[in-house]
PDB file of C-alpha atoms in Angstrom:
ATOM      1  CA  MET A 844     -44.284 -40.617-115.709  1.00  0.00           C
ATOM      2  CA  MET A 845     -43.257 -43.486-113.383  1.00  0.00           C
ATOM      3  CA  LYS A 846     -39.716 -43.414-114.773  1.00  0.00           C
ATOM      4  CA  LYS A 847     -39.456 -39.650-114.029  1.00  0.00           C
ATOM      5  CA  LEU A 848     -40.839 -40.155-110.526  1.00  0.00           C
ATOM      6  CA  SER A 849     -38.373 -42.952-109.835  1.00  0.00           C
ATOM      7  CA  TYR A 850     -35.539 -40.777-111.131  1.00  0.00           C
ATOM      8  CA  TYR A 851     -36.506 -37.892-108.843  1.00  0.00           C
ATOM      9  CA  ILE A 852     -36.811 -40.191-105.833  1.00  0.00           C
ATOM     10  CA  MET A 853     -33.365 -41.679-106.551  1.00  0.00           C
ATOM     11  CA  LEU A 854     -31.850 -38.191-106.982  1.00  0.00           C
ATOM     12  CA  LEU A 855     -33.452 -36.987-103.757  1.00  0.00           C
ATOM     13  CA  GLY A 856     -32.077 -40.036-101.951  1.00  0.00           C
ATOM     14  CA  ILE A 857     -28.537 -39.347-103.151  1.00  0.00           C
ATOM     15  CA  VAL A 858     -28.744 -35.715-102.018  1.00  0.00           C
ATOM     16  CA  PHE A 859     -30.266 -36.718 -98.680  1.00  0.00           C
ATOM     17  CA  PHE A 860     -27.691 -39.390 -97.812  1.00  0.00           C
ATOM     18  CA  THR A 861     -24.794 -37.207 -98.970  1.00  0.00           C
ATOM     19  CA  SER A 862     -26.019 -34.350 -96.802  1.00  0.00           C
ATOM     20  CA  CYS A 863     -26.650 -36.752 -93.936  1.00  0.00           C
ATOM     21  CA  GLU A 864     -23.127 -38.105 -94.179  1.00  0.00           C
ATOM     22  CA  ASP A 865     -21.682 -34.586 -94.100  1.00  0.00           C
ATOM     23  CA  PHE A 866     -23.884 -33.728 -91.119  1.00  0.00           C
ATOM     24  CA  LEU A 867     -22.900 -36.831 -89.177  1.00  0.00           C
ATOM     25  CA  ASP A 868     -19.224 -35.995 -89.679  1.00  0.00           C
ATOM     26  CA  GLN A 869     -19.690 -32.688 -87.849  1.00  0.00           C
ATOM     27  CA  VAL A 870     -19.210 -32.255 -84.094  1.00  0.00           C
ATOM     28  CA  PRO A 871     -22.471 -30.961 -82.550  1.00  0.00           C
ATOM     29  CA  LYS A 872     -22.069 -27.403 -81.339  1.00  0.00           C
ATOM     30  CA  HIS A 873     -23.600 -28.283 -77.975  1.00  0.00           C
ATOM     31  CA  ASN A 874     -21.219 -31.220 -77.482  1.00  0.00           C
ATOM     32  CA  LEU A 875     -17.881 -29.430 -77.244  1.00  0.00           C
ATOM     33  CA  THR A 876     -14.856 -31.352 -76.033  1.00  0.00           C
ATOM     34  CA  LEU A 877     -11.500 -29.992 -74.899  1.00  0.00           C
ATOM     35  CA  ASP A 878      -9.964 -30.834 -78.280  1.00  0.00           C
ATOM     36  CA  ASN A 879     -12.460 -28.807 -80.288  1.00  0.00           C
ATOM     37  CA  ALA A 880     -13.156 -26.078 -77.720  1.00  0.00           C
ATOM     38  CA  VAL A 881      -9.525 -25.042 -77.168  1.00  0.00           C
ATOM     39  CA  THR A 882      -7.819 -24.876 -80.533  1.00  0.00           C
ATOM     40  CA  ASP A 883      -5.775 -21.679 -80.263  1.00  0.00           C
ATOM     41  CA  TYR A 884      -4.299 -19.127 -77.864  1.00  0.00           C
ATOM     42  CA  SER A 885      -7.624 -17.321 -77.533  1.00  0.00           C
ATOM     43  CA  GLY A 886      -9.306 -20.554 -76.479  1.00  0.00           C
ATOM     44  CA  ALA A 887      -6.536 -21.210 -73.962  1.00  0.00           C
ATOM     45  CA  LYS A 888      -7.085 -17.785 -72.411  1.00  0.00           C
ATOM     46  CA  ASN A 889     -10.836 -18.368 -72.309  1.00  0.00           C
ATOM     47  CA  ILE A 890     -10.539 -21.653 -70.440  1.00  0.00           C
ATOM     48  CA  LEU A 891      -8.276 -19.988 -67.860  1.00  0.00           C
ATOM     49  CA  ASN A 892     -10.759 -17.147 -67.486  1.00  0.00           C
ATOM     50  CA  GLY A 893     -13.422 -19.780 -66.842  1.00  0.00           C
ATOM     51  CA  MET A 894     -11.671 -20.671 -63.566  1.00  0.00           C
ATOM     52  CA  TYR A 895     -11.766 -17.072 -62.404  1.00  0.00           C
ATOM     53  CA  ALA A 896     -15.430 -16.783 -63.407  1.00  0.00           C
ATOM     54  CA  ILE A 897     -16.265 -19.673 -61.065  1.00  0.00           C
ATOM     55  CA  VAL A 898     -14.509 -17.904 -58.185  1.00  0.00           C
ATOM     56  CA  ALA A 899     -16.106 -14.549 -58.993  1.00  0.00           C
ATOM     57  CA  SER A 900     -19.619 -15.987 -59.161  1.00  0.00           C
ATOM     58  CA  GLY A 901     -19.402 -18.223 -56.071  1.00  0.00           C
ATOM     59  CA  SER A 902     -20.125 -17.001 -52.540  1.00  0.00           C
ATOM     60  CA  GLU A 903     -18.225 -19.929 -50.997  1.00  0.00           C
ATOM     61  CA  PHE A 904     -14.749 -18.765 -52.040  1.00  0.00           C
ATOM     62  CA  GLY A 905     -14.406 -15.630 -49.969  1.00  0.00           C
ATOM     63  CA  GLY A 906     -15.638 -14.751 -46.515  1.00  0.00           C
ATOM     64  CA  ALA A 907     -17.670 -17.934 -46.104  1.00  0.00           C
ATOM     65  CA  THR A 908     -14.551 -20.115 -46.213  1.00  0.00           C
ATOM     66  CA  TRP A 909     -12.589 -17.961 -43.812  1.00  0.00           C
ATOM     67  CA  CYS A 910     -15.514 -17.672 -41.392  1.00  0.00           C
ATOM     68  CA  ARG A 911     -15.746 -21.469 -41.331  1.00  0.00           C
ATOM     69  CA  LEU A 912     -12.020 -21.822 -40.734  1.00  0.00           C
ATOM     70  CA  SER A 913     -12.068 -19.141 -38.015  1.00  0.00           C
ATOM     71  CA  SER A 914     -14.983 -20.931 -36.351  1.00  0.00           C
ATOM     72  CA  GLN A 915     -13.113 -24.246 -36.500  1.00  0.00           C
ATOM     73  CA  GLY A 916     -10.159 -22.534 -34.857  1.00  0.00           C
ATOM     74  CA  GLY A 917     -12.391 -21.390 -31.991  1.00  0.00           C
ATOM     75  CA  PHE A 918     -11.918 -17.677 -32.669  1.00  0.00           C
ATOM     76  CA  TYR A 919     -15.637 -16.888 -32.862  1.00  0.00           C
ATOM     77  CA  SER A 920     -18.896 -18.710 -33.506  1.00  0.00           C
ATOM     78  CA  SER A 921     -19.724 -17.531 -37.009  1.00  0.00           C
ATOM     79  CA  TYR A 922     -20.792 -21.077 -37.932  1.00  0.00           C
ATOM     80  CA  THR A 923     -21.982 -22.928 -34.829  1.00  0.00           C
ATOM     81  CA  THR A 924     -21.454 -26.401 -36.248  1.00  0.00           C
ATOM     82  CA  HIS A 925     -17.861 -25.503 -37.134  1.00  0.00           C
ATOM     83  CA  PHE A 926     -17.218 -23.826 -33.776  1.00  0.00           C
ATOM     84  CA  ASN A 927     -18.382 -27.006 -32.035  1.00  0.00           C
ATOM     85  CA  MET A 928     -16.761 -29.257 -34.684  1.00  0.00           C
ATOM     86  CA  SER A 929     -20.105 -31.059 -34.999  1.00  0.00           C
ATOM     87  CA  TYR A 930     -20.719 -31.044 -38.748  1.00  0.00           C
ATOM     88  CA  LYS A 931     -21.013 -34.449 -40.406  1.00  0.00           C
ATOM     89  CA  GLU A 932     -20.522 -36.097 -43.769  1.00  0.00           C
ATOM     90  CA  GLY A 933     -23.421 -35.192 -46.056  1.00  0.00           C
ATOM     91  CA  SER A 934     -24.398 -32.186 -43.971  1.00  0.00           C
ATOM     92  CA  ASN A 935     -26.323 -29.598 -46.000  1.00  0.00           C
ATOM     93  CA  ASP A 936     -24.354 -26.903 -44.223  1.00  0.00           C
ATOM     94  CA  MET A 937     -21.203 -27.964 -46.074  1.00  0.00           C
ATOM     95  CA  SER A 938     -22.532 -29.280 -49.386  1.00  0.00           C
ATOM     96  CA  GLY A 939     -22.310 -25.901 -51.134  1.00  0.00           C
ATOM     97  CA  THR A 940     -18.672 -25.434 -50.109  1.00  0.00           C
ATOM     98  CA  TRP A 941     -17.752 -28.960 -51.176  1.00  0.00           C
ATOM     99  CA  LYS A 942     -19.432 -28.597 -54.572  1.00  0.00           C
ATOM    100  CA  SER A 943     -17.998 -25.135 -55.233  1.00  0.00           C
ATOM    101  CA  TYR A 944     -14.390 -26.116 -54.596  1.00  0.00           C
ATOM    102  CA  TYR A 945     -14.612 -29.346 -56.573  1.00  0.00           C
ATOM    103  CA  THR A 946     -16.250 -27.442 -59.442  1.00  0.00           C
ATOM    104  CA  LEU A 947     -13.179 -25.199 -59.382  1.00  0.00           C
ATOM    105  CA  VAL A 948     -10.873 -28.240 -59.302  1.00  0.00           C
ATOM    106  CA  ASN A 949     -12.691 -29.641 -62.335  1.00  0.00           C
ATOM    107  CA  SER A 950     -12.304 -26.351 -64.193  1.00  0.00           C
ATOM    108  CA  ALA A 951      -8.585 -26.224 -63.374  1.00  0.00           C
ATOM    109  CA  ASN A 952      -8.138 -29.815 -64.537  1.00  0.00           C
ATOM    110  CA  ALA A 953      -9.872 -28.947 -67.811  1.00  0.00           C
ATOM    111  CA  ALA A 954      -7.529 -25.990 -68.322  1.00  0.00           C
ATOM    112  CA  ILE A 955      -4.406 -28.023 -67.511  1.00  0.00           C
ATOM    113  CA  GLU A 956      -5.385 -30.783 -69.931  1.00  0.00           C
ATOM    114  CA  ALA A 957      -6.495 -28.517 -72.770  1.00  0.00           C
ATOM    115  CA  ILE A 958      -3.500 -26.172 -72.611  1.00  0.00           C
ATOM    116  CA  SER A 959      -1.037 -29.056 -72.244  1.00  0.00           C
ATOM    117  CA  ASN A 960      -2.454 -30.713 -75.366  1.00  0.00           C
ATOM    118  CA  LEU A 961      -2.335 -27.531 -77.449  1.00  0.00           C
ATOM    119  CA  ALA A 962       0.653 -27.298 -79.776  1.00  0.00           C
ATOM    120  CA  GLU A 963       3.445 -24.998 -78.619  1.00  0.00           C
ATOM    121  CA  ASN A 964       3.294 -22.954 -81.834  1.00  0.00           C
ATOM    122  CA  LYS A 965      -0.213 -21.795 -80.875  1.00  0.00           C
ATOM    123  CA  PHE A 966       1.253 -19.633 -78.096  1.00  0.00           C
ATOM    124  CA  PRO A 967       3.174 -16.359 -78.410  1.00  0.00           C
ATOM    125  CA  THR A 968       6.194 -18.078 -76.804  1.00  0.00           C
ATOM    126  CA  PRO A 969       6.911 -21.529 -75.344  1.00  0.00           C
ATOM    127  CA  GLU A 970       7.260 -19.854 -71.949  1.00  0.00           C
ATOM    128  CA  ARG A 971       3.715 -18.508 -72.187  1.00  0.00           C
ATOM    129  CA  LYS A 972       2.343 -22.050 -72.448  1.00  0.00           C
ATOM    130  CA  LEU A 973       4.223 -23.043 -69.291  1.00  0.00           C
ATOM    131  CA  GLU A 974       2.919 -19.938 -67.523  1.00  0.00           C
ATOM    132  CA  MET A 975      -0.691 -20.755 -68.364  1.00  0.00           C
ATOM    133  CA  ILE A 976      -0.393 -24.376 -67.228  1.00  0.00           C
ATOM    134  CA  ALA A 977       1.244 -23.155 -64.014  1.00  0.00           C
ATOM    135  CA  GLU A 978      -1.597 -20.684 -63.464  1.00  0.00           C
ATOM    136  CA  ALA A 979      -4.168 -23.472 -63.675  1.00  0.00           C
ATOM    137  CA  ARG A 980      -2.071 -25.640 -61.355  1.00  0.00           C
ATOM    138  CA  CYS A 981      -1.801 -22.778 -58.878  1.00  0.00           C
ATOM    139  CA  MET A 982      -5.608 -22.477 -58.855  1.00  0.00           C
ATOM    140  CA  ARG A 983      -5.937 -26.220 -58.314  1.00  0.00           C
ATOM    141  CA  GLY A 984      -3.387 -26.097 -55.491  1.00  0.00           C
ATOM    142  CA  TRP A 985      -5.310 -23.263 -53.848  1.00  0.00           C
ATOM    143  CA  ALA A 986      -8.619 -25.132 -54.171  1.00  0.00           C
ATOM    144  CA  TYR A 987      -7.157 -28.335 -52.738  1.00  0.00           C
ATOM    145  CA  THR A 988      -5.566 -26.403 -49.872  1.00  0.00           C
ATOM    146  CA  ASN A 989      -8.957 -25.091 -48.818  1.00  0.00           C
ATOM    147  CA  LEU A 990     -10.582 -28.510 -49.239  1.00  0.00           C
ATOM    148  CA  PHE A 991      -7.796 -30.000 -47.101  1.00  0.00           C
ATOM    149  CA  TRP A 992      -8.228 -27.406 -44.363  1.00  0.00           C
ATOM    150  CA  LEU A 993     -12.016 -27.765 -44.330  1.00  0.00           C
ATOM    151  CA  PHE A 994     -12.490 -31.512 -44.843  1.00  0.00           C
ATOM    152  CA  GLY A 995      -9.167 -33.238 -44.110  1.00  0.00           C
ATOM    153  CA  ARG A 996      -6.995 -33.855 -41.063  1.00  0.00           C
ATOM    154  CA  TRP A 997      -4.150 -31.625 -42.186  1.00  0.00           C
ATOM    155  CA  TRP A 998      -2.624 -31.875 -38.705  1.00  0.00           C
ATOM    156  CA  ASP A 999      -2.291 -35.653 -38.794  1.00  0.00           C
ATOM    157  CA  ALA A1000       0.840 -37.693 -39.482  1.00  0.00           C
ATOM    158  CA  ASP A1001       1.713 -38.328 -43.114  1.00  0.00           C
ATOM    159  CA  ASN A1002       0.342 -41.882 -43.007  1.00  0.00           C
ATOM    160  CA  SER A1003      -3.103 -40.763 -41.844  1.00  0.00           C
ATOM    161  CA  ALA A1004      -5.830 -41.866 -44.241  1.00  0.00           C
ATOM    162  CA  TYR A1005      -7.793 -38.611 -43.899  1.00  0.00           C
ATOM    163  CA  GLY A1006      -6.372 -36.533 -46.713  1.00  0.00           C
ATOM    164  CA  ILE A1007      -8.244 -35.108 -49.701  1.00  0.00           C
ATOM    165  CA  LEU A1008     -10.298 -36.726 -52.426  1.00  0.00           C
ATOM    166  CA  TYR A1009      -7.827 -36.082 -55.213  1.00  0.00           C
ATOM    167  CA  ARG A1010      -8.678 -35.664 -58.889  1.00  0.00           C
ATOM    168  CA  ASP A1011      -6.238 -34.653 -61.619  1.00  0.00           C
ATOM    169  CA  LYS A1012      -8.621 -35.424 -64.491  1.00  0.00           C
ATOM    170  CA  MET A1013     -11.969 -33.968 -65.450  1.00  0.00           C
ATOM    171  CA  ALA A1014     -14.773 -35.800 -63.659  1.00  0.00           C
ATOM    172  CA  ASN A1015     -16.866 -38.205 -65.725  1.00  0.00           C
ATOM    173  CA  LEU A1016     -18.964 -41.319 -65.175  1.00  0.00           C
ATOM    174  CA  SER A1017     -15.910 -43.578 -65.209  1.00  0.00           C
ATOM    175  CA  ASN A1018     -13.987 -41.808 -62.438  1.00  0.00           C
ATOM    176  CA  LEU A1019     -16.624 -40.355 -60.119  1.00  0.00           C
ATOM    177  CA  GLN A1020     -15.712 -42.636 -57.239  1.00  0.00           C
ATOM    178  CA  VAL A1021     -12.220 -41.936 -55.938  1.00  0.00           C
ATOM    179  CA  PRO A1022     -10.777 -42.712 -52.494  1.00  0.00           C
ATOM    180  CA  ARG A1023      -9.151 -40.279 -50.129  1.00  0.00           C
ATOM    181  CA  ILE A1024      -5.399 -40.105 -50.352  1.00  0.00           C
ATOM    182  CA  SER A1025      -3.253 -39.947 -47.240  1.00  0.00           C
ATOM    183  CA  VAL A1026      -2.313 -36.739 -45.459  1.00  0.00           C
ATOM    184  CA  GLY A1027       1.283 -37.013 -46.686  1.00  0.00           C
ATOM    185  CA  GLU A1028       0.134 -37.635 -50.266  1.00  0.00           C
ATOM    186  CA  SER A1029      -2.194 -34.639 -50.008  1.00  0.00           C
ATOM    187  CA  TYR A1030       0.689 -32.331 -49.109  1.00  0.00           C
ATOM    188  CA  THR A1031       2.782 -33.826 -51.906  1.00  0.00           C
ATOM    189  CA  LYS A1032       0.092 -33.214 -54.534  1.00  0.00           C
ATOM    190  CA  ILE A1033      -0.553 -29.668 -53.356  1.00  0.00           C
ATOM    191  CA  PHE A1034       3.189 -28.871 -53.285  1.00  0.00           C
ATOM    192  CA  GLU A1035       3.651 -30.299 -56.786  1.00  0.00           C
ATOM    193  CA  ASP A1036       1.130 -27.781 -58.113  1.00  0.00           C
ATOM    194  CA  LEU A1037       2.500 -24.874 -56.090  1.00  0.00           C
ATOM    195  CA  ASP A1038       6.129 -25.678 -56.961  1.00  0.00           C
ATOM    196  CA  ASP A1039       5.269 -25.644 -60.662  1.00  0.00           C
ATOM    197  CA  ALA A1040       3.561 -22.293 -60.147  1.00  0.00           C
ATOM    198  CA  ILE A1041       6.578 -20.900 -58.276  1.00  0.00           C
ATOM    199  CA  ALA A1042       8.874 -22.037 -61.086  1.00  0.00           C
ATOM    200  CA  ASN A1043       6.817 -20.878 -64.066  1.00  0.00           C
ATOM    201  CA  MET A1044       4.237 -18.236 -63.164  1.00  0.00           C
ATOM    202  CA  PRO A1045       4.809 -14.532 -63.812  1.00  0.00           C
ATOM    203  CA  GLU A1046       5.364 -12.001 -61.047  1.00  0.00           C
ATOM    204  CA  PHE A1047       2.497 -10.225 -59.286  1.00  0.00           C
ATOM    205  CA  THR A1048       0.902  -7.424 -61.310  1.00  0.00           C
ATOM    206  CA  THR A1049      -2.724  -7.322 -60.123  1.00  0.00           C
ATOM    207  CA  SER A1050      -4.860  -8.840 -57.377  1.00  0.00           C
ATOM    208  CA  ARG A1051      -7.326 -10.046 -60.019  1.00  0.00           C
ATOM    209  CA  TYR A1052      -5.041 -12.896 -61.113  1.00  0.00           C
ATOM    210  CA  LEU A1053      -2.830 -15.485 -59.460  1.00  0.00           C
ATOM    211  CA  SER A1054       0.925 -14.952 -59.388  1.00  0.00           C
ATOM    212  CA  ARG A1055       4.204 -16.574 -58.376  1.00  0.00           C
ATOM    213  CA  GLN A1056       4.029 -14.716 -55.062  1.00  0.00           C
ATOM    214  CA  MET A1057       0.568 -16.150 -54.375  1.00  0.00           C
ATOM    215  CA  ALA A1058       1.956 -19.662 -54.885  1.00  0.00           C
ATOM    216  CA  GLN A1059       4.853 -18.934 -52.512  1.00  0.00           C
ATOM    217  CA  VAL A1060       2.481 -17.698 -49.810  1.00  0.00           C
ATOM    218  CA  MET A1061       0.230 -20.743 -50.198  1.00  0.00           C
ATOM    219  CA  LYS A1062       3.195 -23.104 -49.906  1.00  0.00           C
ATOM    220  CA  ALA A1063       4.439 -21.314 -46.799  1.00  0.00           C
ATOM    221  CA  LYS A1064       0.981 -21.551 -45.194  1.00  0.00           C
ATOM    222  CA  ASN A1065       0.773 -25.268 -45.912  1.00  0.00           C
ATOM    223  CA  ILE A1066       4.217 -25.853 -44.429  1.00  0.00           C
ATOM    224  CA  ALA A1067       3.637 -23.755 -41.304  1.00  0.00           C
ATOM    225  CA  LEU A1068       0.444 -25.530 -40.231  1.00  0.00           C
ATOM    226  CA  PRO A1069       1.677 -29.073 -39.435  1.00  0.00           C
ATOM    227  CA  TRP A1070       4.904 -27.936 -37.759  1.00  0.00           C
ATOM    228  CA  SER A1071       7.250 -30.881 -37.273  1.00  0.00           C
ATOM    229  CA  ASP A1072      10.954 -31.310 -38.037  1.00  0.00           C
ATOM    230  CA  GLU A1073      10.615 -34.204 -40.468  1.00  0.00           C
ATOM    231  CA  ARG A1074       7.907 -32.510 -42.517  1.00  0.00           C
ATOM    232  CA  VAL A1075       8.929 -28.879 -42.499  1.00  0.00           C
ATOM    233  CA  TYR A1076      12.639 -28.517 -43.192  1.00  0.00           C
ATOM    234  CA  SER A1077      12.580 -30.424 -46.465  1.00  0.00           C
ATOM    235  CA  ARG A1078       9.727 -28.316 -47.848  1.00  0.00           C
ATOM    236  CA  PHE A1079      10.799 -24.701 -47.442  1.00  0.00           C
ATOM    237  CA  GLU A1080      12.566 -24.500 -50.804  1.00  0.00           C
ATOM    238  CA  GLY A1081      11.118 -21.734 -52.988  1.00  0.00           C
ATOM    239  CA  CYS A1082       8.801 -20.249 -50.356  1.00  0.00           C
ATOM    240  CA  PHE A1083      10.664 -17.102 -49.430  1.00  0.00           C
ATOM    241  CA  ASP A1084      12.550 -16.276 -52.613  1.00  0.00           C
ATOM    242  CA  ILE A1085      10.369 -13.193 -53.064  1.00  0.00           C
ATOM    243  CA  GLY A1086      12.922 -11.300 -55.123  1.00  0.00           C
TER     244      GLY A1086
END
C-alpha cells in the first residue's frame, strides 16, 4: 500500500512540475509588452488606433486647449489664470492638460517603437510601414507642439532653457525624471517628427485621421510663431508643397 502511495505521489509531482514549468514559460495575459502585443499588421493598426482613442475620449484636446491659448493671447478671458498669465507649476488648473498630452505622447512612442520593431514582411507593403510610423510621429509632433505652446517659452531664443520635457521612449520607472530641453532643441525635435510625416504620410482623405497636409500646416504654424530671420528661412522646406 505504501509503495503504491509513494508511486502516486511521485507521479503527481512529475505532472505538477511539468505543468508548472510550461505555465512559467508563458507570458501572463495581463502583462503584455510591445513585443507580444503587436505581432502583425492588425496589431500595428490597433496600436495606432489607440492614439486616436485617447484624443477622442479626452476633453483637453479640443476646445479646452484653444480656449487656454486664446486666453494667453489676451483675446478673451475664458480661463482667468491664463488671461492674467498667473498659473504656476503644479497648478490643478493645468494638471489635466499636462497629463492628457503626455499620455498621448506615451501612446505615440509606444506605436513608433512597436511598428518600427515589426518585420517589414508583416505589412502589405514596405511603404505602409513607413506611413504608419510617420502617422505616429505626426501625432507626437502635434502633442509636443501643444505642450510647447502651453508650457514652454516658444518665443524665446534657441538657447533658452525653457523648452519641452522631451520623451521619445515609453515612460517607465527608469526614465521618469527628464530635464527640459532648450527652445531650439524643442523646435528641432518637433520638426523631425513633422518632416518625417510630410515625407511619408498619405494625402488627406478624412478629418478623422492625420495626413501629410496636417503635418505641413503644423510645421508652418511652428515656423510662423517665433518670426526671426535666422530661425525661419532655413525651416520652410516642405511646408507649402500642398500639391
